[in-house]
Short mmCIF file of C-alpha atoms in Angstrom, two decimals:
data_model
loop_
_atom_site.label_atom_id
_atom_site.label_comp_id
_atom_site.label_asym_id
_atom_site.label_seq_id
_atom_site.Cartn_x
_atom_site.Cartn_y
_atom_site.Cartn_z
CA MET H 1 -0.29 0.23 -0.14
CA VAL H 2 2.69 2.22 0.62
CA ALA H 3 4.55 1.25 -2.62
CA TRP H 4 1.40 2.11 -4.44
CA GLN H 5 1.03 5.46 -2.34
CA ARG H 6 4.76 6.38 -3.75
CA GLU H 7 4.02 5.47 -7.19
CA THR H 8 0.84 7.84 -7.41
CA PHE H 9 2.67 10.44 -5.58
CA HIS H 10 5.84 10.55 -7.31
CA PRO H 11 4.11 11.71 -10.38
CA ARG H 12 2.56 14.74 -9.14
CA GLN H 13 5.59 15.86 -7.49
CA MET H 14 7.43 16.04 -10.65
CA ARG H 15 4.65 17.24 -12.64
CA PHE H 16 6.83 20.45 -12.48
CA SER H 17 10.43 18.65 -12.50
CA PRO H 18 13.37 20.46 -14.26
CA SER H 19 13.53 17.40 -16.76
CA VAL H 20 9.90 18.00 -17.73
CA LEU H 21 10.23 21.43 -18.00
CA THR H 22 13.72 20.37 -20.67
CA ARG H 23 10.77 18.23 -22.56
CA ILE H 24 8.61 20.73 -22.83
CA GLY H 25 11.23 23.48 -23.70
CA ARG H 26 13.06 21.17 -26.27
CA TRP H 27 9.67 20.51 -28.56
CA ALA H 28 8.93 24.20 -27.88
CA ALA H 29 12.39 25.07 -29.59
CA VAL H 30 11.46 22.47 -32.71
CA VAL H 31 8.25 23.78 -33.33
CA LEU H 32 9.31 27.45 -33.34
CA PRO H 33 11.10 27.59 -36.72
CA LEU H 34 7.69 26.24 -38.41
CA ALA H 35 5.75 29.06 -36.29
CA LEU H 36 8.13 31.80 -37.41
CA THR H 37 7.59 30.68 -40.89
CA HIS H 38 3.85 31.19 -41.15
CA VAL H 39 1.78 31.39 -37.60
CA ARG H 40 3.23 34.72 -36.25
CA VAL H 41 1.51 34.66 -33.06
CA ALA H 42 2.41 31.15 -32.29
CA GLY H 43 6.10 31.98 -32.73
CA GLU H 44 5.69 34.76 -30.00
CA ALA H 45 3.70 32.51 -27.59
CA ASP H 46 6.57 30.01 -28.28
CA LEU H 47 9.38 32.77 -27.46
CA ASP H 48 7.08 33.45 -24.43
CA LEU H 49 7.03 29.74 -23.44
CA LEU H 50 10.64 29.42 -23.71
CA ALA H 51 11.36 32.23 -21.53
CA VAL H 52 9.29 31.52 -18.66
CA LEU H 53 10.17 27.43 -18.59
CA LEU H 54 14.03 28.75 -18.04
CA LEU H 55 13.11 31.14 -15.50
CA LEU H 56 10.87 28.05 -13.90
CA HIS H 57 13.91 25.27 -14.65
CA SER H 58 16.59 27.98 -13.20
CA GLY H 59 14.30 28.15 -10.23
CA LEU H 60 13.54 24.60 -9.75
CA THR H 61 17.58 23.85 -9.72
CA GLY H 62 19.04 26.47 -7.79
CA ARG H 63 22.39 28.07 -7.54
CA ARG H 64 24.14 25.16 -6.26
CA GLN H 65 22.95 22.61 -9.71
CA GLY H 66 24.29 25.62 -11.72
CA GLY H 67 20.38 26.72 -12.69
CA TRP H 68 21.48 30.35 -12.88
CA ASP H 69 25.16 30.12 -14.52
CA TRP H 70 23.39 31.57 -17.59
CA PHE H 71 22.79 34.68 -16.00
CA ARG H 72 26.78 35.31 -14.98
CA GLU H 73 26.95 35.23 -18.85
CA PRO H 74 28.95 38.70 -20.26
CA TRP H 75 26.27 38.42 -23.16
CA VAL H 76 23.41 38.26 -20.59
CA VAL H 77 24.53 40.88 -18.09
CA ALA H 78 24.99 43.60 -21.18
CA THR H 79 21.40 43.09 -22.36
CA PHE H 80 20.18 43.30 -18.63
CA CYS H 81 21.87 46.56 -18.83
CA TRP H 82 20.42 47.69 -21.87
CA TRP H 83 16.55 46.26 -20.85
CA GLY H 84 16.82 47.77 -17.27
CA TRP H 85 18.22 51.14 -18.68
CA GLN H 86 15.40 51.67 -21.45
CA MET H 87 12.79 50.25 -19.06
CA LEU H 88 14.07 53.18 -16.52
CA CYS H 89 13.76 55.64 -19.40
CA THR H 90 10.50 54.52 -20.37
CA LEU H 91 9.02 54.88 -16.96
CA TRP H 92 10.55 58.55 -15.71
CA VAL H 93 9.37 59.92 -19.58
CA SER H 94 6.17 58.04 -20.88
CA PRO H 95 4.73 55.28 -19.03
CA GLY H 96 1.78 55.43 -20.44
CA HIS H 97 0.28 53.91 -23.69
CA GLY H 98 1.06 50.38 -22.90
CA ALA H 99 5.10 51.45 -23.23
CA LEU H 100 6.30 50.42 -20.20
CA VAL H 101 4.57 47.20 -20.09
CA GLN H 102 6.08 46.25 -23.55
CA SER H 103 9.41 47.51 -22.56
CA LEU H 104 9.45 45.27 -18.87
CA LEU H 105 8.27 42.28 -21.36
CA ALA H 106 10.98 43.36 -24.07
CA ILE H 107 13.50 40.69 -22.07
CA ARG H 108 11.68 37.76 -22.98
CA PHE H 109 13.05 37.53 -26.66
CA PRO H 110 16.93 37.47 -25.45
CA LEU H 111 15.82 35.12 -22.08
CA ALA H 112 14.36 32.59 -24.94
CA ALA H 113 17.66 32.87 -26.73
CA ALA H 114 19.16 32.49 -23.81
CA ALA H 115 17.24 29.20 -22.76
CA LEU H 116 18.11 27.69 -26.21
CA GLY H 117 21.60 28.60 -26.35
CA CYS H 118 22.53 28.27 -22.52
CA TRP H 119 20.12 24.96 -21.84
CA LEU H 120 17.49 23.47 -24.36
CA LEU H 121 19.97 22.76 -27.07
CA LYS H 122 22.87 21.05 -25.15
CA ASP H 123 22.06 17.74 -26.29
CA ALA H 124 23.62 17.43 -29.85
CA LEU H 125 20.72 15.96 -31.19
CA TRP H 126 17.95 18.71 -30.73
CA ARG H 127 20.41 21.16 -31.67
CA ARG H 128 20.16 19.28 -34.91
CA ARG H 129 16.67 19.14 -35.15
CA VAL H 130 16.41 22.75 -34.91
CA LEU H 131 19.08 23.54 -36.77
CA TRP H 132 17.55 21.25 -40.03
CA LEU H 133 13.93 22.57 -39.35
CA ALA H 134 15.27 25.93 -40.16
CA CYS H 135 17.31 25.21 -42.71
CA ALA H 136 14.69 23.60 -44.57
CA CYS H 137 12.12 26.23 -43.62
CA GLY H 138 14.86 28.04 -45.59
CA VAL H 139 14.47 26.00 -48.34
CA TYR H 140 10.75 26.19 -48.23
CA ILE H 141 10.57 29.62 -48.83
CA ALA H 142 13.24 29.75 -51.59
CA PHE H 143 11.11 27.05 -53.31
CA GLN H 144 8.18 29.37 -52.52
CA MET H 145 9.86 32.15 -54.57
CA LEU H 146 10.70 30.39 -57.64
CA ILE H 147 7.71 28.64 -58.19
CA GLN H 148 6.40 32.69 -58.26
CA ALA H 149 9.23 33.33 -60.15
CA VAL H 150 8.41 30.65 -62.59
CA PHE H 151 4.37 30.41 -63.01
CA GLY H 152 3.85 34.03 -61.28
CA ARG H 153 2.38 32.40 -58.54
CA ASN H 154 3.23 30.29 -55.24
CA LEU H 155 2.04 27.36 -54.06
CA PHE H 156 -1.23 29.01 -52.48
CA GLY H 157 -2.10 30.74 -55.77
CA ILE H 158 -0.84 34.23 -54.54
CA PRO H 159 0.95 36.47 -57.36
CA ARG H 160 3.94 38.68 -57.27
CA PHE H 161 3.70 41.71 -55.20
CA HIS H 162 2.32 44.70 -57.66
CA ASP H 163 5.66 46.29 -57.72
CA GLY H 164 7.53 42.92 -59.12
CA THR H 165 9.08 41.70 -55.96
CA LEU H 166 8.18 38.04 -55.00
CA THR H 167 6.31 37.42 -51.96
CA GLY H 168 7.60 33.50 -51.46
CA PRO H 169 4.80 31.98 -49.22
CA TYR H 170 3.18 35.22 -48.13
CA GLU H 171 1.09 37.89 -49.66
CA HIS H 172 3.46 40.68 -49.06
CA PRO H 173 7.27 40.86 -49.48
CA ARG H 174 8.56 39.89 -46.32
CA ALA H 175 10.15 36.55 -47.12
CA ALA H 176 13.30 37.85 -48.56
CA ALA H 177 14.60 38.98 -45.24
CA PRO H 178 14.36 35.89 -43.16
CA LEU H 179 16.06 34.00 -46.35
CA SER H 180 18.80 36.19 -46.53
CA ARG H 181 19.66 35.08 -42.86
CA LEU H 182 18.74 31.50 -43.15
CA ILE H 183 21.01 30.63 -46.13
CA LEU H 184 24.18 31.44 -44.76
CA PRO H 185 23.73 28.53 -42.02
CA LEU H 186 22.49 26.31 -44.83
CA LEU H 187 25.33 27.04 -47.51
CA MET H 188 27.72 26.46 -44.37
CA VAL H 189 25.55 23.00 -43.46
CA GLY H 190 26.60 22.01 -47.23
CA CYS H 191 30.09 22.82 -46.48
CA ALA H 192 30.08 20.92 -43.30
CA ALA H 193 28.32 17.96 -45.06
CA VAL H 194 30.67 18.12 -48.47
CA GLU H 195 34.07 18.19 -46.38
CA GLY H 196 34.63 14.27 -46.31
CA ALA H 197 34.34 14.41 -50.50
CA ARG H 198 36.92 12.73 -51.95
CA SER H 199 37.12 14.91 -54.60
CA ARG H 200 37.80 18.79 -54.17
CA LEU H 201 36.83 19.62 -57.60
CA VAL H 202 33.42 18.10 -57.02
CA ARG H 203 33.23 19.35 -53.88
CA THR H 204 34.04 22.98 -55.08
CA LEU H 205 32.03 23.12 -57.68
CA GLY H 206 29.13 21.85 -55.63
CA LEU H 207 29.58 24.68 -53.01
CA CYS H 208 29.87 27.09 -56.19
CA THR H 209 26.79 26.34 -57.48
CA ALA H 210 24.90 26.40 -54.59
CA THR H 211 25.90 29.95 -53.59
CA VAL H 212 25.35 31.29 -57.11
CA VAL H 213 21.90 29.54 -56.93
CA ALA H 214 21.15 31.19 -53.53
CA VAL H 215 22.11 34.53 -54.29
CA GLY H 216 19.88 34.04 -57.87
CA ILE H 217 17.50 33.83 -55.63
CA MET H 218 17.69 36.64 -53.45
CA VAL H 219 18.19 38.63 -57.10
CA LEU H 220 15.07 37.23 -57.92
CA ALA H 221 13.55 38.69 -54.74
CA GLY H 222 14.01 41.95 -55.69
CA GLN H 223 14.54 43.69 -52.27
CA ARG H 224 18.03 45.55 -51.90
CA MET H 225 18.28 45.71 -48.06
CA PRO H 226 18.52 41.35 -47.69
CA LEU H 227 20.29 40.90 -51.37
CA ALA H 228 22.86 43.33 -49.65
CA LEU H 229 23.23 41.62 -46.64
CA SER H 230 23.01 38.13 -47.76
CA LEU H 231 25.81 39.16 -49.81
CA LEU H 232 27.77 40.50 -46.83
CA GLY H 233 26.93 37.63 -44.90
CA ILE H 234 28.57 35.29 -47.58
CA GLY H 235 31.59 37.53 -47.33
CA VAL H 236 32.18 36.86 -43.64
CA CYS H 237 31.44 33.38 -44.15
CA ALA H 238 34.38 33.14 -46.90
CA LEU H 239 36.79 35.39 -44.58
CA LEU H 240 36.39 32.53 -42.10
CA TYR H 241 36.25 29.65 -43.87
CA ARG H 242 38.78 28.81 -46.70
CA PRO H 243 36.52 26.41 -48.54
CA MET H 244 33.63 28.79 -49.01
CA ARG H 245 36.16 30.95 -50.65
CA PRO H 246 35.92 30.04 -54.57
CA ALA H 247 32.18 29.92 -53.76
CA ALA H 248 31.73 33.05 -52.54
CA LEU H 249 34.04 34.88 -55.74
CA ALA H 250 32.02 32.92 -58.13
CA ALA H 251 28.97 34.58 -56.56
CA ALA H 252 30.71 37.63 -57.00
CA ALA H 253 31.30 37.00 -60.38
CA MET H 254 28.25 36.05 -61.43
CA LEU H 255 26.05 38.83 -59.81
CA PRO H 256 26.12 41.20 -62.76
CA VAL H 257 25.21 38.37 -65.10
CA LEU H 258 22.25 37.29 -62.54
CA VAL H 259 20.98 40.98 -62.08
CA LEU H 260 21.15 40.91 -66.34
CA VAL H 261 19.28 38.18 -66.44
CA ALA H 262 16.77 39.65 -63.69
CA ARG H 263 16.10 42.66 -66.01
CA VAL H 264 14.88 40.11 -69.00
CA PHE H 265 12.57 37.78 -66.89
CA SER H 266 11.50 40.14 -63.65
CA PRO H 267 11.93 43.54 -64.71
CA GLY H 268 10.16 44.50 -61.59
CA SER H 269 13.12 43.02 -59.47
CA PHE H 270 15.80 45.02 -61.68
CA PHE H 271 13.77 48.25 -61.07
CA HIS H 272 14.56 48.05 -57.05
CA LEU H 273 17.79 46.65 -57.30
CA VAL H 274 19.31 48.88 -59.88
CA THR H 275 16.98 52.07 -60.67
CA LEU H 276 15.43 52.62 -57.37
CA ALA H 277 18.77 52.00 -55.37
CA ARG H 278 20.45 54.25 -57.39
CA GLN H 279 18.25 57.14 -56.63
CA GLN H 280 17.78 56.31 -53.44
CA LEU H 281 21.76 56.56 -52.69
CA THR H 282 22.55 59.64 -55.05
CA HIS H 283 20.03 61.55 -53.27
CA PHE H 284 19.70 59.58 -49.89
CA GLY H 285 18.46 62.76 -48.01
CA GLN H 286 15.43 62.72 -49.93
CA SER H 287 14.12 59.39 -49.88
CA PRO H 288 12.23 57.82 -47.67
CA TYR H 289 14.43 56.22 -45.34
CA GLY H 290 17.01 59.51 -45.42
CA GLU H 291 13.55 61.22 -44.09
CA ILE H 292 12.85 58.84 -41.79
CA TYR H 293 16.53 58.25 -40.52
CA THR H 294 16.66 62.64 -40.10
CA HIS H 295 13.48 62.67 -38.14
CA ALA H 296 14.78 60.17 -35.76
CA ILE H 297 17.67 62.28 -35.56
CA VAL H 298 15.74 65.26 -34.52
CA MET H 299 13.96 63.55 -31.99
CA ALA H 300 17.23 62.19 -30.72
CA GLN H 301 18.66 66.39 -30.50
CA ALA H 302 15.64 67.04 -28.17
CA HIS H 303 15.88 64.03 -25.60
CA PRO H 304 19.31 63.20 -26.00
CA TRP H 305 20.24 61.39 -22.76
CA ILE H 306 17.32 59.58 -21.69
CA GLY H 307 15.36 59.25 -25.09
CA GLN H 308 11.62 59.08 -24.99
CA GLY H 309 10.98 55.83 -23.98
CA TYR H 310 9.93 52.35 -25.65
CA ASP H 311 8.22 53.01 -29.10
CA ALA H 312 9.42 56.68 -29.00
CA TYR H 313 9.32 57.06 -32.86
CA ARG H 314 5.59 55.55 -32.69
CA HIS H 315 4.26 58.08 -30.20
CA PHE H 316 6.00 61.31 -30.58
CA CYS H 317 7.22 61.70 -33.86
CA SER H 318 3.86 63.94 -34.64
CA ASP H 319 5.67 66.92 -32.27
CA PRO H 320 6.08 69.96 -34.20
CA SER H 321 9.01 70.64 -32.59
CA THR H 322 10.93 68.05 -34.46
CA PHE H 323 9.22 69.31 -38.11
CA HIS H 324 12.80 70.75 -39.14
CA GLY H 325 15.38 69.25 -41.03
CA ILE H 326 19.30 68.74 -40.57
CA SER H 327 21.96 69.66 -42.74
CA GLY H 328 23.81 67.30 -44.52
CA LEU H 329 20.97 64.65 -44.75
CA SER H 330 17.58 66.02 -45.55
CA GLU H 331 16.77 69.89 -45.09
CA ALA H 332 13.63 70.23 -47.30
CA VAL H 333 9.99 69.35 -46.28
CA PRO H 334 8.78 66.05 -47.23
CA GLU H 335 6.47 65.97 -50.34
CA ARG H 336 3.60 64.81 -48.84
CA GLY H 337 4.63 66.34 -44.93
CA TRP H 338 6.24 65.53 -41.81
CA LEU H 339 3.48 63.63 -40.57
CA ASP H 340 3.87 60.88 -43.37
CA LEU H 341 7.08 59.99 -41.47
CA CYS H 342 5.20 58.77 -38.60
CA VAL H 343 5.63 55.32 -39.18
CA GLN H 344 6.22 52.24 -36.40
CA HIS H 345 9.84 52.56 -36.23
CA PRO H 346 13.02 54.23 -37.42
CA HIS H 347 13.61 51.71 -39.57
CA ASN H 348 17.21 51.21 -37.58
CA HIS H 349 18.08 49.21 -34.96
CA TYR H 350 20.73 51.31 -33.52
CA LEU H 351 18.28 54.74 -34.21
CA GLN H 352 15.51 53.20 -32.39
CA ALA H 353 17.79 52.64 -29.42
CA LEU H 354 18.73 56.10 -29.27
CA VAL H 355 15.40 57.42 -29.80
CA ASN H 356 14.18 55.72 -27.18
CA ALA H 357 16.85 55.70 -24.68
CA GLY H 358 19.01 58.22 -25.66
CA VAL H 359 23.03 58.42 -25.97
CA PRO H 360 23.43 55.90 -23.12
CA GLY H 361 21.02 53.81 -24.33
CA LEU H 362 22.90 53.70 -27.63
CA ILE H 363 26.05 52.64 -25.68
CA LEU H 364 24.34 49.69 -24.08
CA PHE H 365 22.49 48.86 -27.28
CA VAL H 366 26.26 48.68 -29.22
CA LEU H 367 27.87 46.87 -25.83
CA MET H 368 24.87 44.49 -25.81
CA ILE H 369 25.17 42.86 -29.89
CA ALA H 370 28.95 43.67 -29.42
CA THR H 371 28.85 40.89 -26.31
CA TRP H 372 26.78 38.81 -28.60
CA LEU H 373 28.81 38.49 -31.29
CA LYS H 374 31.76 37.82 -28.64
CA ALA H 375 29.97 35.05 -27.00
CA ILE H 376 28.96 33.34 -30.45
CA TRP H 377 32.44 33.91 -32.12
CA PRO H 378 33.53 30.67 -33.59
CA GLY H 379 37.24 31.23 -33.45
CA ARG H 380 39.95 30.86 -35.71
CA ASN H 381 39.16 27.13 -35.66
CA GLY H 382 35.37 27.13 -35.94
CA ALA H 383 33.13 25.06 -37.20
CA ALA H 384 31.09 25.76 -40.66
CA ILE H 385 27.85 25.41 -38.54
CA SER H 386 29.45 28.01 -36.13
CA ILE H 387 30.53 30.58 -38.85
CA GLY H 388 26.94 30.22 -40.32
CA LEU H 389 25.38 31.06 -37.50
CA PHE H 390 27.93 33.88 -36.73
CA ALA H 391 27.17 35.33 -39.93
CA ALA H 392 23.20 35.16 -39.88
CA VAL H 393 23.53 37.17 -36.54
CA PHE H 394 26.38 39.54 -37.41
CA ILE H 395 23.59 40.50 -40.42
CA GLN H 396 20.89 40.80 -38.51
CA GLU H 397 22.45 43.41 -36.23
CA TRP H 398 24.41 45.10 -38.98
CA PRO H 399 24.14 49.06 -38.12
CA ILE H 400 24.36 49.98 -41.84
CA ALA H 401 20.92 48.81 -43.05
CA SER H 402 17.26 49.36 -42.98
CA SER H 403 15.45 47.18 -40.95
CA SER H 404 12.19 46.07 -38.99
CA ASP H 405 11.17 46.56 -35.57
CA PHE H 406 14.11 45.26 -32.78
CA LEU H 407 11.47 43.21 -31.86
CA ASN H 408 9.07 42.61 -34.32
CA LEU H 409 8.12 39.08 -35.31
CA PRO H 410 8.74 37.19 -37.47
CA LEU H 411 11.99 38.60 -38.56
CA SER H 412 13.48 39.56 -35.11
CA GLY H 413 12.13 35.58 -34.00
CA TRP H 414 14.57 34.65 -36.58
CA GLY H 415 17.75 36.36 -35.22
CA PHE H 416 16.81 35.24 -31.83
CA LEU H 417 16.46 31.80 -32.77
CA LEU H 418 19.52 31.96 -35.08
CA LEU H 419 21.34 33.45 -31.78
CA GLY H 420 20.06 30.78 -29.63
CA LEU H 421 21.14 28.54 -32.29
CA ALA H 422 24.68 29.86 -32.26
CA LEU H 423 25.20 30.16 -28.66
CA ALA H 424 24.36 26.36 -28.58
CA TYR H 425 26.74 25.28 -30.69
CA ARG H 426 29.68 27.58 -29.64
CA THR H 427 28.96 26.47 -26.24
CA PHE H 428 28.51 22.95 -26.30
CA ARG H 429 31.39 21.97 -28.72
CA GLY H 430 31.26 18.67 -30.53
CA VAL H 431 30.72 16.50 -33.61
CA ASP H 432 26.98 17.18 -34.16
CA GLY H 433 26.66 14.72 -36.73
CA PHE H 434 29.42 16.23 -39.15
CA GLN H 435 33.23 15.83 -38.66
CA ALA H 436 33.90 19.35 -37.35
CA GLY H 437 37.30 18.70 -37.09
CA ARG H 438 38.22 18.76 -40.08
CA ASP H 439 36.84 21.81 -40.47
CA ARG H 440 39.90 24.32 -41.92
CA PRO H 441 41.02 27.37 -40.01
CA ILE H 442 41.18 30.73 -41.44
CA SER H 443 44.17 32.29 -43.33
#
């Protein structure tokens, strides 16, 4: 009778045990790439769940069992400093319209990355599962783009966007941005997979073909910034991984040809990549991005030390005192008026940090990103997969770029997923189904 009571009581006691939380968290990590691909609400709920599970697991295991070891990581400390300062600025300047609650919840996405990188993906099998699913989602997005480019519609019957750009599996052109990040670990997984090939020529030709195809898809997508960032990421991979260099050079050599081909088969893509890009670069101050950046800097000049709180650009861009230009950027009144610049965010993570929390907030944000990159730095003898993930996070936070909101899904969700994967592959080194020890160092 006592034994029976123990058997029935034991599962109740272990209902929220660390092992159960780990099992739930691992399956949530596996589902995350699928949710980010098509179900934005589920993706956000998944990231929230990962953050809560990390805190519960740390509380249950305690300090003696290493449950809070992740909290002492330099990148975590820097992230909490940025988050704390932004929350204080919001509380002091603009706690209304939900900004204080949003600033308080902003830490959940970095916590989700910590859950992936410091806890859930410690096991090589689960690391591979999440990595392969993320790569499979990248292949799926690229395949939908190709279908839309060839047949005019994707598998759901959705045509190209009205300006000629490819939308992939979506109704609006938002597929190229996540794809520009995902193709980097995807290409480097290919590098690791063919590293053991006997013929160096076959290996090199395979990598060159895959890289040129990836760049060709980004060209067909017709979006300037994702293409530029993907090229930057491929360059980073080639710099850190010698076998990737011939493929990067082949892609660079083929880029003009691919753009000319796009002019014939996808005039809308060519217009965005060449004609519109040239217009915006030669007259950047008068372009929509230049005007928004000018407006954000004007707002930051008015509140340089503590900014105007979370989501400041959205809530305070209509202040008439900010309706003026800056010498060297945009000095004239926008054609549609200053209120036309009141979009949801300033389209740059660093400007967003500056407007939200002033110069100290920008410094803390830069420090946070620097510690992220240091934590996932693959090293001189880094494995191909670690290099691909590092490059993806690197271009996600590249400062000279137009971008979505820092915490806006799905793109930011992909960024934190890739950060978590990069942390896991960097922290828990080992052979994950590939001969990582055969990766060649940079020269």
